[in-house]
Short mmCIF file of C-alpha atoms in Angstrom, two decimals:
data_model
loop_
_atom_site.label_atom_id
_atom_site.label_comp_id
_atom_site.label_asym_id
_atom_site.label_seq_id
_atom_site.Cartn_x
_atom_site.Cartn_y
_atom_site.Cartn_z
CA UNK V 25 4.51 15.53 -6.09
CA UNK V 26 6.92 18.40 -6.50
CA UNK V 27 10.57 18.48 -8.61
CA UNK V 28 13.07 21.59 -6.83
CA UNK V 29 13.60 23.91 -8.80
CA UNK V 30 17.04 24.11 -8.09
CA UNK V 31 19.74 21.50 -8.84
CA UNK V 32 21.68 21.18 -6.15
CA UNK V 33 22.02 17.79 -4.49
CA UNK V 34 21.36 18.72 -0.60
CA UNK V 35 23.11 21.62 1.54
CA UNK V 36 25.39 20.92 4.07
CA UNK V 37 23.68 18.70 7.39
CA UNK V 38 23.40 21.64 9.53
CA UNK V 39 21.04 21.96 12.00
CA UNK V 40 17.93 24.37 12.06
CA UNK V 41 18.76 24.34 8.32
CA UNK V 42 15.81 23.96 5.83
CA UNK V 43 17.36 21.04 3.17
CA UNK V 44 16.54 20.32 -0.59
CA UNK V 45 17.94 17.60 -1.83
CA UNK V 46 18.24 17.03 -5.57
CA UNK V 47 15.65 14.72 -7.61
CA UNK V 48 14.50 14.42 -10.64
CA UNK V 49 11.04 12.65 -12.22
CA UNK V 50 9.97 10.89 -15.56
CA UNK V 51 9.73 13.87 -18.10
CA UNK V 52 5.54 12.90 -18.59
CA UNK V 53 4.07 14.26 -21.79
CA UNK V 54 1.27 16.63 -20.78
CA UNK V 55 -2.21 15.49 -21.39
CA UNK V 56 -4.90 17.27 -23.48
CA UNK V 57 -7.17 15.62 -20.89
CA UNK V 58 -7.23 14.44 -17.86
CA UNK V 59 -9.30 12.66 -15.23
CA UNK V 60 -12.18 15.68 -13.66
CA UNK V 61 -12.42 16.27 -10.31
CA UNK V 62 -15.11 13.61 -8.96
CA UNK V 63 -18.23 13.75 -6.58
CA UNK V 64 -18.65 11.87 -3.79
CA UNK V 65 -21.74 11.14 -5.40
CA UNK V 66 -19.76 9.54 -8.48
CA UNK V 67 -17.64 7.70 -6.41
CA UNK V 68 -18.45 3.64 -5.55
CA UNK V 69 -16.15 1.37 -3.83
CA UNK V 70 -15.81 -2.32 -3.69
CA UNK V 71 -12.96 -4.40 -1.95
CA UNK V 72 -10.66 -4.34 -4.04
CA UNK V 73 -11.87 -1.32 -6.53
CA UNK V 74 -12.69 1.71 -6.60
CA UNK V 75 -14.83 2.60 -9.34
CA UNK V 76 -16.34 5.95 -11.09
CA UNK V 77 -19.83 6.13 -12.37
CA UNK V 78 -19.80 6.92 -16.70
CA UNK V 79 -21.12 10.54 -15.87
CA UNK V 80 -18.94 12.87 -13.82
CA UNK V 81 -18.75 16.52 -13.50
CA UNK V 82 -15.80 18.75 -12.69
CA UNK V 83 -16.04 20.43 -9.40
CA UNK V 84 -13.71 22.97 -7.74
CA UNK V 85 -13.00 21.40 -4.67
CA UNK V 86 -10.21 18.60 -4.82
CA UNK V 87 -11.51 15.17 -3.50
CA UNK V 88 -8.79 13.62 -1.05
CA UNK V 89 -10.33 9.85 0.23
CA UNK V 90 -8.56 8.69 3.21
CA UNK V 91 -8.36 5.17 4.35
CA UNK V 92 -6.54 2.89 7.14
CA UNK V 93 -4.93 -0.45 7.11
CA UNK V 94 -6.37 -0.84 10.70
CA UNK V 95 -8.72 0.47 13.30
CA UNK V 96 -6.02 2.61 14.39
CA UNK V 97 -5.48 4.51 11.10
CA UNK V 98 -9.33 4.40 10.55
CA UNK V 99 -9.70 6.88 13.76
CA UNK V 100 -7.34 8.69 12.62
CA UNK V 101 -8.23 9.34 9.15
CA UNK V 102 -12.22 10.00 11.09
CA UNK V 103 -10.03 12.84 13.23
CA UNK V 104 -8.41 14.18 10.28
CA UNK V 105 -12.05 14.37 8.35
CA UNK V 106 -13.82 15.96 11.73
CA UNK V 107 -11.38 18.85 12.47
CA UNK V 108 -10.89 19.43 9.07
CA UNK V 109 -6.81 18.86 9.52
CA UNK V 110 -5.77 18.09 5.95
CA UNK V 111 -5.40 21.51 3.82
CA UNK V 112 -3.84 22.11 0.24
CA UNK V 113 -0.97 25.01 0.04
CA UNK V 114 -2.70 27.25 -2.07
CA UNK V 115 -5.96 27.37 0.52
CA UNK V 116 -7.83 25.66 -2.49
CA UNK V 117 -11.46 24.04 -1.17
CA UNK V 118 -11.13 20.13 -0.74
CA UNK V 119 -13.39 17.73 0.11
CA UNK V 120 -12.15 14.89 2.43
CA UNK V 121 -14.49 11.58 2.36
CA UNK V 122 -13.89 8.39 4.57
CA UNK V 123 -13.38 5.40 2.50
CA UNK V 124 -16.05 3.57 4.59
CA UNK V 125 -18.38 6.47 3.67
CA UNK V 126 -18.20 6.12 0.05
CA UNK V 127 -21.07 4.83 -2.11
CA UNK V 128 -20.89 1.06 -2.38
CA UNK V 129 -23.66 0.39 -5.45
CA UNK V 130 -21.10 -0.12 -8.62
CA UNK V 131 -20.25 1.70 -11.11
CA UNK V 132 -18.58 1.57 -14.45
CA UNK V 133 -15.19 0.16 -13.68
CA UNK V 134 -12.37 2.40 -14.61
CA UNK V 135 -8.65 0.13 -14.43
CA UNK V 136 -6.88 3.70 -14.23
CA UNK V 137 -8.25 4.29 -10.78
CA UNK V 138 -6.24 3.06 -7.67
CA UNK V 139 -7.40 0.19 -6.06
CA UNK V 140 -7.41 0.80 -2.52
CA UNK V 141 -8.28 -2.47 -1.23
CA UNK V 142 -5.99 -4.48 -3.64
CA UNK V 143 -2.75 -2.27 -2.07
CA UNK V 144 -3.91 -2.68 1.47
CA UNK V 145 -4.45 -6.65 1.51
CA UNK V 146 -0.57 -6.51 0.10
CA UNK V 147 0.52 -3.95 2.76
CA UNK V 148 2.40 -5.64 5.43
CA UNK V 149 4.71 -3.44 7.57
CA UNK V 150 4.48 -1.82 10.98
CA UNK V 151 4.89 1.87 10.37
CA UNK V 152 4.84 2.73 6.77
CA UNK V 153 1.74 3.06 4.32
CA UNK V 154 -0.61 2.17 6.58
CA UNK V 155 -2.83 5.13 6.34
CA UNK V 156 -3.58 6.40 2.85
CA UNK V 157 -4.52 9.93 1.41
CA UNK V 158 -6.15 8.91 -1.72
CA UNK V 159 -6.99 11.79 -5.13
CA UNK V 160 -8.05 10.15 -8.35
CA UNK V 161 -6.45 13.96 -9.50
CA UNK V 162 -4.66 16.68 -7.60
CA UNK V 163 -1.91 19.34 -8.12
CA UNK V 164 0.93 17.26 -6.12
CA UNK V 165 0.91 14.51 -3.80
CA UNK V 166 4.19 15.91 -2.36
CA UNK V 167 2.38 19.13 -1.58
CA UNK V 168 0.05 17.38 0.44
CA UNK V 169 2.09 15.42 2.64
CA UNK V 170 4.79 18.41 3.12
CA UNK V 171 2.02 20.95 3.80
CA UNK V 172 0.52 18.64 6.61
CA UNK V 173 2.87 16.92 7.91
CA UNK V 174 2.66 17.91 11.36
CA UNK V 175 -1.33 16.41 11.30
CA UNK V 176 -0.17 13.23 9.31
CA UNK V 177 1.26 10.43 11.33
CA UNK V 178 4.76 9.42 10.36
CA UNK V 179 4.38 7.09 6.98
CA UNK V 180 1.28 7.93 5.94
CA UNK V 181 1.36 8.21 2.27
CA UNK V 182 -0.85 10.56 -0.70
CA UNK V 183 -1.48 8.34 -4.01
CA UNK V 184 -2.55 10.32 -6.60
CA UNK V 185 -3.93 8.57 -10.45
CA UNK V 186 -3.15 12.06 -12.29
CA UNK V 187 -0.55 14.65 -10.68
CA UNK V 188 -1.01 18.26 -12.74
CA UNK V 189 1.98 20.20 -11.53
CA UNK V 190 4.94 18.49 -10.86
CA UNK V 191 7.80 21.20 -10.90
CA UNK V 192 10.80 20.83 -11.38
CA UNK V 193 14.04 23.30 -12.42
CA UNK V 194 13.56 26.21 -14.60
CA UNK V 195 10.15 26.50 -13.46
CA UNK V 196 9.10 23.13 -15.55
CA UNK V 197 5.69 21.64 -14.97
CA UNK V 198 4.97 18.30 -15.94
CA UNK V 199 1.08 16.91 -15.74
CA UNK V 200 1.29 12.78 -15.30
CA UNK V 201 -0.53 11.09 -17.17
CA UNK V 202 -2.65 7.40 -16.30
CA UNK V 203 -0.54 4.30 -15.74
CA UNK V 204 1.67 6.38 -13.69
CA UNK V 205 2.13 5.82 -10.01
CA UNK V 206 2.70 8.72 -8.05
CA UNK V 207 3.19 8.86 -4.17
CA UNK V 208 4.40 10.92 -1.51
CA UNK V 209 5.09 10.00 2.20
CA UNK V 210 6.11 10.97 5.63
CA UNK V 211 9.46 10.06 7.28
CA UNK V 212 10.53 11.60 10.38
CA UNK V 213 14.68 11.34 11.80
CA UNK V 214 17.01 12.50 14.04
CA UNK V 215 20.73 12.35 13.01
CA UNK V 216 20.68 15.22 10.37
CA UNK V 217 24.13 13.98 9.18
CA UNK V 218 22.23 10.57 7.58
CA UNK V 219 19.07 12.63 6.19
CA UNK V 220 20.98 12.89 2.69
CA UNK V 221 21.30 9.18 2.05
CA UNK V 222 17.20 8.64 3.09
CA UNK V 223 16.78 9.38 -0.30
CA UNK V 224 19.12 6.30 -2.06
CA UNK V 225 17.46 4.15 0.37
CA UNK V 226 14.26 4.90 -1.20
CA UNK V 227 15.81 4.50 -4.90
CA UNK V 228 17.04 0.47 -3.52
CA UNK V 229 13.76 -0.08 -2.03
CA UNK V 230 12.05 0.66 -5.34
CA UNK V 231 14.06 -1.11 -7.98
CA UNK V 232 13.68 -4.46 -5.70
CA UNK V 233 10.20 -4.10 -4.88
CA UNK V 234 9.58 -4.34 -8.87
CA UNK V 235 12.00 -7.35 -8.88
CA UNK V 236 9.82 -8.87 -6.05
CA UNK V 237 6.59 -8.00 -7.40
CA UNK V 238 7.56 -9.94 -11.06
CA UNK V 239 8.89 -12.76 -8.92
CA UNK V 240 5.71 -13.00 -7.07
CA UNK V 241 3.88 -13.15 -10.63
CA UNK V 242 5.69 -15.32 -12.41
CA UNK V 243 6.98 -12.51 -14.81
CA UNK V 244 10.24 -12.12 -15.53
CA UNK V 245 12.74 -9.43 -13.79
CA UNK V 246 12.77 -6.44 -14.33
CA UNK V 247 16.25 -4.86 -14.46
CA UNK V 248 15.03 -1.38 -12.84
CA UNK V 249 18.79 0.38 -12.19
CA UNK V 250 19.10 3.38 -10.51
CA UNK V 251 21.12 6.79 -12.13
CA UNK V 252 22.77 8.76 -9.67
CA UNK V 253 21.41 10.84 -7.74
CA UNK V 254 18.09 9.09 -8.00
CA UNK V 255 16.85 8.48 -11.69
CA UNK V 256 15.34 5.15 -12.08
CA UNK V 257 16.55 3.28 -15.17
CA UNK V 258 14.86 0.78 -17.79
CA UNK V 259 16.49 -0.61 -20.29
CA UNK V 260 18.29 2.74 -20.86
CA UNK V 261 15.34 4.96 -20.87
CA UNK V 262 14.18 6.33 -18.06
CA UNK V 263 11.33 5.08 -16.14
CA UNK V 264 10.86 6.79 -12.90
CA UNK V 265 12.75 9.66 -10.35
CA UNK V 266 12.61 10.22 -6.59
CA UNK V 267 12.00 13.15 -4.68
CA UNK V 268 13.07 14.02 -0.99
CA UNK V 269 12.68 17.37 0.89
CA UNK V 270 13.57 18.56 4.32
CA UNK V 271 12.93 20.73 7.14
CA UNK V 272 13.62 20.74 10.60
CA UNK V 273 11.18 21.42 13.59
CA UNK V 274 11.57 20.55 17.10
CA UNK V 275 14.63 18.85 16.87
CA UNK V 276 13.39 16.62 14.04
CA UNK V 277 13.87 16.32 10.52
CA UNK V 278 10.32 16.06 8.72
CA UNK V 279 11.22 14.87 5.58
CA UNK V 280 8.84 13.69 2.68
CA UNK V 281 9.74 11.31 -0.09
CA UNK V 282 8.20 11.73 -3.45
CA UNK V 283 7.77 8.45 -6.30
CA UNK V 284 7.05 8.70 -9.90
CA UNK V 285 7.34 5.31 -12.04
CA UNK V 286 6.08 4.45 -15.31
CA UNK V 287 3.61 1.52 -14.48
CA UNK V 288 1.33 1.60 -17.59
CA UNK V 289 1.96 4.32 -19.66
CA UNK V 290 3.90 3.84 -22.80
CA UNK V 291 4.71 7.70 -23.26
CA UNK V 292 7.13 9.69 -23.45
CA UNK V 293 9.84 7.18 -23.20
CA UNK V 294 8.89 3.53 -21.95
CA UNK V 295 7.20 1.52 -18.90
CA UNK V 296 7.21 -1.39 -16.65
CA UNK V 297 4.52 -3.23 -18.79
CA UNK V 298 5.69 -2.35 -21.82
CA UNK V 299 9.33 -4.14 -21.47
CA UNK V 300 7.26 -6.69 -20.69
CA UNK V 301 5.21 -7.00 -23.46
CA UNK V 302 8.50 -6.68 -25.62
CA UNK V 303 9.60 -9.37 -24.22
CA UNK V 304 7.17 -11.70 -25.27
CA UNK V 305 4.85 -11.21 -22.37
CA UNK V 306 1.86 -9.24 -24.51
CA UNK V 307 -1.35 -11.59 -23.38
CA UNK V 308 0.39 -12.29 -19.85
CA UNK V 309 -1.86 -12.09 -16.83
CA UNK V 310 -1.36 -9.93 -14.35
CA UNK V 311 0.48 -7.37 -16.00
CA UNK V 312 2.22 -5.15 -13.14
CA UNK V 313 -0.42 -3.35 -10.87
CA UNK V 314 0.61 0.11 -9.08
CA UNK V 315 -1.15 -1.16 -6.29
CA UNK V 316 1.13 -4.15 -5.77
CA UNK V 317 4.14 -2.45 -6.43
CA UNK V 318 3.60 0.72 -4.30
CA UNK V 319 2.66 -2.11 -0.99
CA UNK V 320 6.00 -4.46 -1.78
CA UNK V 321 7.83 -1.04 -2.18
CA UNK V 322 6.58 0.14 1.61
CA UNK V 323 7.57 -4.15 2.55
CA UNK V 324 11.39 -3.26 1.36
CA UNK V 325 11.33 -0.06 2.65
CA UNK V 326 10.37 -0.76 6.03
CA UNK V 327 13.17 -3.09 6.13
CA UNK V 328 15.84 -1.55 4.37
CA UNK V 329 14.91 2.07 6.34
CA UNK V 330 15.21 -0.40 10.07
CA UNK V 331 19.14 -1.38 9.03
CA UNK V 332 19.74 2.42 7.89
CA UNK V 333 19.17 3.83 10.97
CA UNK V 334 20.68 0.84 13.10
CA UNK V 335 23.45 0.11 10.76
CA UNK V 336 24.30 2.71 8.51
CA UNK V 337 23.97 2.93 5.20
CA UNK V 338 27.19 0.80 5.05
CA UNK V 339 25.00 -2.15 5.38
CA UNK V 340 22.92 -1.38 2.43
CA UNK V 341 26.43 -0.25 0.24
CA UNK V 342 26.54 -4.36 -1.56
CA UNK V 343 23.11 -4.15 -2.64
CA UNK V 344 23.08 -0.55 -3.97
CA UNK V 345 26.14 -0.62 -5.95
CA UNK V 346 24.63 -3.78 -7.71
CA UNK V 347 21.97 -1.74 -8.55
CA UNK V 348 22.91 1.47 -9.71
CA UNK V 349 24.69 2.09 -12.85
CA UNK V 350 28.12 3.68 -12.28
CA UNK V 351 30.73 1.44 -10.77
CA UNK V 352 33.64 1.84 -12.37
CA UNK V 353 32.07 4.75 -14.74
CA UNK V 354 34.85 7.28 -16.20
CA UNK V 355 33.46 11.08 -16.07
CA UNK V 356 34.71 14.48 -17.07
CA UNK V 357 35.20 16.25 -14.41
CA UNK V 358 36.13 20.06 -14.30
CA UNK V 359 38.29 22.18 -11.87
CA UNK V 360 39.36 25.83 -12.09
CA UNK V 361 42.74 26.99 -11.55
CA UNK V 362 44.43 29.02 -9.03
CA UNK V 363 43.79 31.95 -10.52
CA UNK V 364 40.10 31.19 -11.46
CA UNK V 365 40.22 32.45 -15.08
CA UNK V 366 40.78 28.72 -16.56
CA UNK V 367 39.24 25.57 -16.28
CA UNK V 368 41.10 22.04 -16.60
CA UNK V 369 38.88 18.81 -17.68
CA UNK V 370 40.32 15.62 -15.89
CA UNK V 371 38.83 11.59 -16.31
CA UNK V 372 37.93 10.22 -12.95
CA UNK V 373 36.74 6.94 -12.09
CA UNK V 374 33.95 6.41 -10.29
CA UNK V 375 34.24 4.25 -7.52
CA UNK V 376 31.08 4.77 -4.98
CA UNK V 377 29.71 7.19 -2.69
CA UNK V 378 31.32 8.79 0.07
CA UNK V 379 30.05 9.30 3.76
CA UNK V 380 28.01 12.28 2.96
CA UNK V 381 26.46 10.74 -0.18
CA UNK V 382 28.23 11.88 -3.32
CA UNK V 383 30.14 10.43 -5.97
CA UNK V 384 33.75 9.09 -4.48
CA UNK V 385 36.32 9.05 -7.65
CA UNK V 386 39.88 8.60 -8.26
CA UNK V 387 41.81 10.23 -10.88
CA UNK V 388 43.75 8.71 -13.19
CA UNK V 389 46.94 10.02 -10.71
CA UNK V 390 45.75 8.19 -8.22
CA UNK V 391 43.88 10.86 -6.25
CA UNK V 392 40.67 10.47 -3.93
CA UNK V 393 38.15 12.76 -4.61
CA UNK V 394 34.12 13.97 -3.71
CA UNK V 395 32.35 14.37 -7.42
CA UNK V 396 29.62 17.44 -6.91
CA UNK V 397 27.42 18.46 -9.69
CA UNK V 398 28.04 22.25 -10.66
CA UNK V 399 24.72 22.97 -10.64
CA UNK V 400 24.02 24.23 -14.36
CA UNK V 401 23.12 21.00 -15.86
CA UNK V 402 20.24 18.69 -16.52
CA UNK V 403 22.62 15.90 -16.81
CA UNK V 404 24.29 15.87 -13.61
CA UNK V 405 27.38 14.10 -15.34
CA UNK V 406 27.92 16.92 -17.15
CA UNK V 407 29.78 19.92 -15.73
CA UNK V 408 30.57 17.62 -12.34
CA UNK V 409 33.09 19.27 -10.17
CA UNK V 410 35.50 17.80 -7.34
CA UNK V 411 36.61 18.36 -4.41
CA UNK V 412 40.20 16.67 -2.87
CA UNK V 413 39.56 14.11 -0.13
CA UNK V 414 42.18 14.02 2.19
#
């Protein structure tokens, strides 16, 4: 999965326009170790597991294990595998392996590896997550789907169990560690002028698809909020981030959405099953599984995703604002004069987003106004800059 290195939010809509929009991802502590490269030898597969074998080697080539929901994703994935389609950016040797191919003896069961059958018996929608690039380690998942997208059918998704080098600004590299779950996937649209709100769709379908999946288990909710742009929230830590890139080919936007969220892993700040635990839950049974969140996240999105591009965003507005954190927040915001040589701070009140996805604030005169981040900060509520609405 890959972080921008720049901060800025997303450039103007225009057409034939590359766009980045702004993200940010859990700040993961790096790992002394992490999970080798496996052989297809190593590998064993059950229904609902997927398990590794107590001795494996590291190899140079990057294991990528692809897998349908139905027939129709299963030829695919055996197309992908027989031209040799999928590629890494950096020309790196992988080795792609058909789920159905993969040694079905046992192994030693290993709970940090993704359970492919588990997230497709969950998986119910039409379009999205239905076929699966699967690495128990690799470089980015966001790499992957962006650097193939034109072979990839439109939601397919890349789960990785480890993710070395997710980048974000100032060149920062962040290795995630086990317990995390990390996907990318595919979206393809039209109307460039809606492509910078894809991503606060995919914030709302997030924080409800952990609210669904603690419903489902008899757990109680967890109050995932979401930080402008697209920070996800816990409790006041933070738990997770999204990540959505652009470009534009053929009159299309290709865009590919990137997840991180703290499942299992209690470092560096907290995670889903650790709130849990704190809350009384510490013998409960099932804790939260990636697997089950990652399939009721593709259910919400699917849905949510059909009324954005029928209905707007507008129709979404109710349900976001209830679940982000800033309505009615008061910010510092900072304008220069005239003349350029001073700079004035002013309190604003935050009151929602406007059409083309920033903040919308009034000042304390009275005055609409767009809120844009200046660029400069980690904190994008520091240093925020506006522009008059007329």
């Amino acid at each position: 999965m890959f972080i921008p290195e720049s901060c800025k939010l997303f450039s103007p809509p225009f057409l034939h326009t590359p766009m980045l929009y702004l993200s940010s991802f859990p700040r993961f502590l790096s790992l002394k170790r992490v999970l080798p490269f496996i052989s297809l030898k190593k590998l064993s597969f059950t229904p609902n597991k997927l398990y590794l074998s107590a001795k494996m080697e590291p190899q140079s080539s990057t294991t990528l294990v692809l897998c349908g929901k139905s027939a129709i994703e299963d030829d695919i994935a055996r197309r992908l595998k027989k031209n040799a389609a999928i590629k890494l950016p950096d020309d790196s040797p992988v080795t792609v392996v058909l789920l159905s191919e993969i040694d079905n003896r046992g192994g030693v069961c290993n709970d940090d590896v993704f359970r492919v059958g588990s997230y497709m018996n969950s998986l119910s929608t039409s379009n999205f997550g239905k076929l699966l690039v699967y690495s128990p380690k690799l470089s980015s998942t966001h790499d992957v789907v962006s650097h193939n997208f034109a072979e990839l059918p439109t939601g397919s998704v890349c789960v990785a169990d480890v993710q070395l080098k997710g980048r974000g600004r100032s060149k920062n590299v962040w290795e995630s560690p086990k317990g995390c779950l990390l996907f990318s996937f595919t979206i393809q649209m039209e109307d460039g002028r809606i492509v910078p709100l894809v991503q606060y769709v995919v914030s709302l379908a997030m924080t409800e698809a952990v609210k669904d999946v603690c419903r489902r288990n008899g757990l109680p909710s967890l109050d995932v909020r979401i930080k402008w742009p697209n920070d996800l929230y816990l409790d006041g830590l933070k738990v997770g981030g999204i990540l959505c890139t652009s470009t534009y080919k053929s009159k299309k936007f290709n865009v590919s959405a990137g997840i991180g969220l703290n499942v299992n892993n209690q470092q560096p700040t907290i995670c889903l099953n650790s709130v849990l635990r704190k809350m009384g839950h510490v013998n409960v049974a099932p804790q939260l599984q990636r697997e089950d969140i990652i399939a009721a996240f593709f259910n919400k999105f699917e849905s949510y995703y059909d009324i954005f591009i029928s209905q707007g965003f507008q129709a979404l507005e109710e349900l976001y604002y209830k679940t982000w954190l800033h309505s009615g927040q008061q910010v510092i915001v900072q304008e220069k004069n005239e003349d350029d040589k001073q700079i004035s701070e002013n309190v604003v009140t935050i009151q929602g987003l406007t059409e083309s996805g920033y903040l919308l604030a009034v000042t304390e005169s009275g005055q609409i106004c767009e809120l844009h981040p200046d660029g400069n900060s980690f904190d994008f509520f520091k240093g925020l800059v506006r522009r008059k609405l007329a």
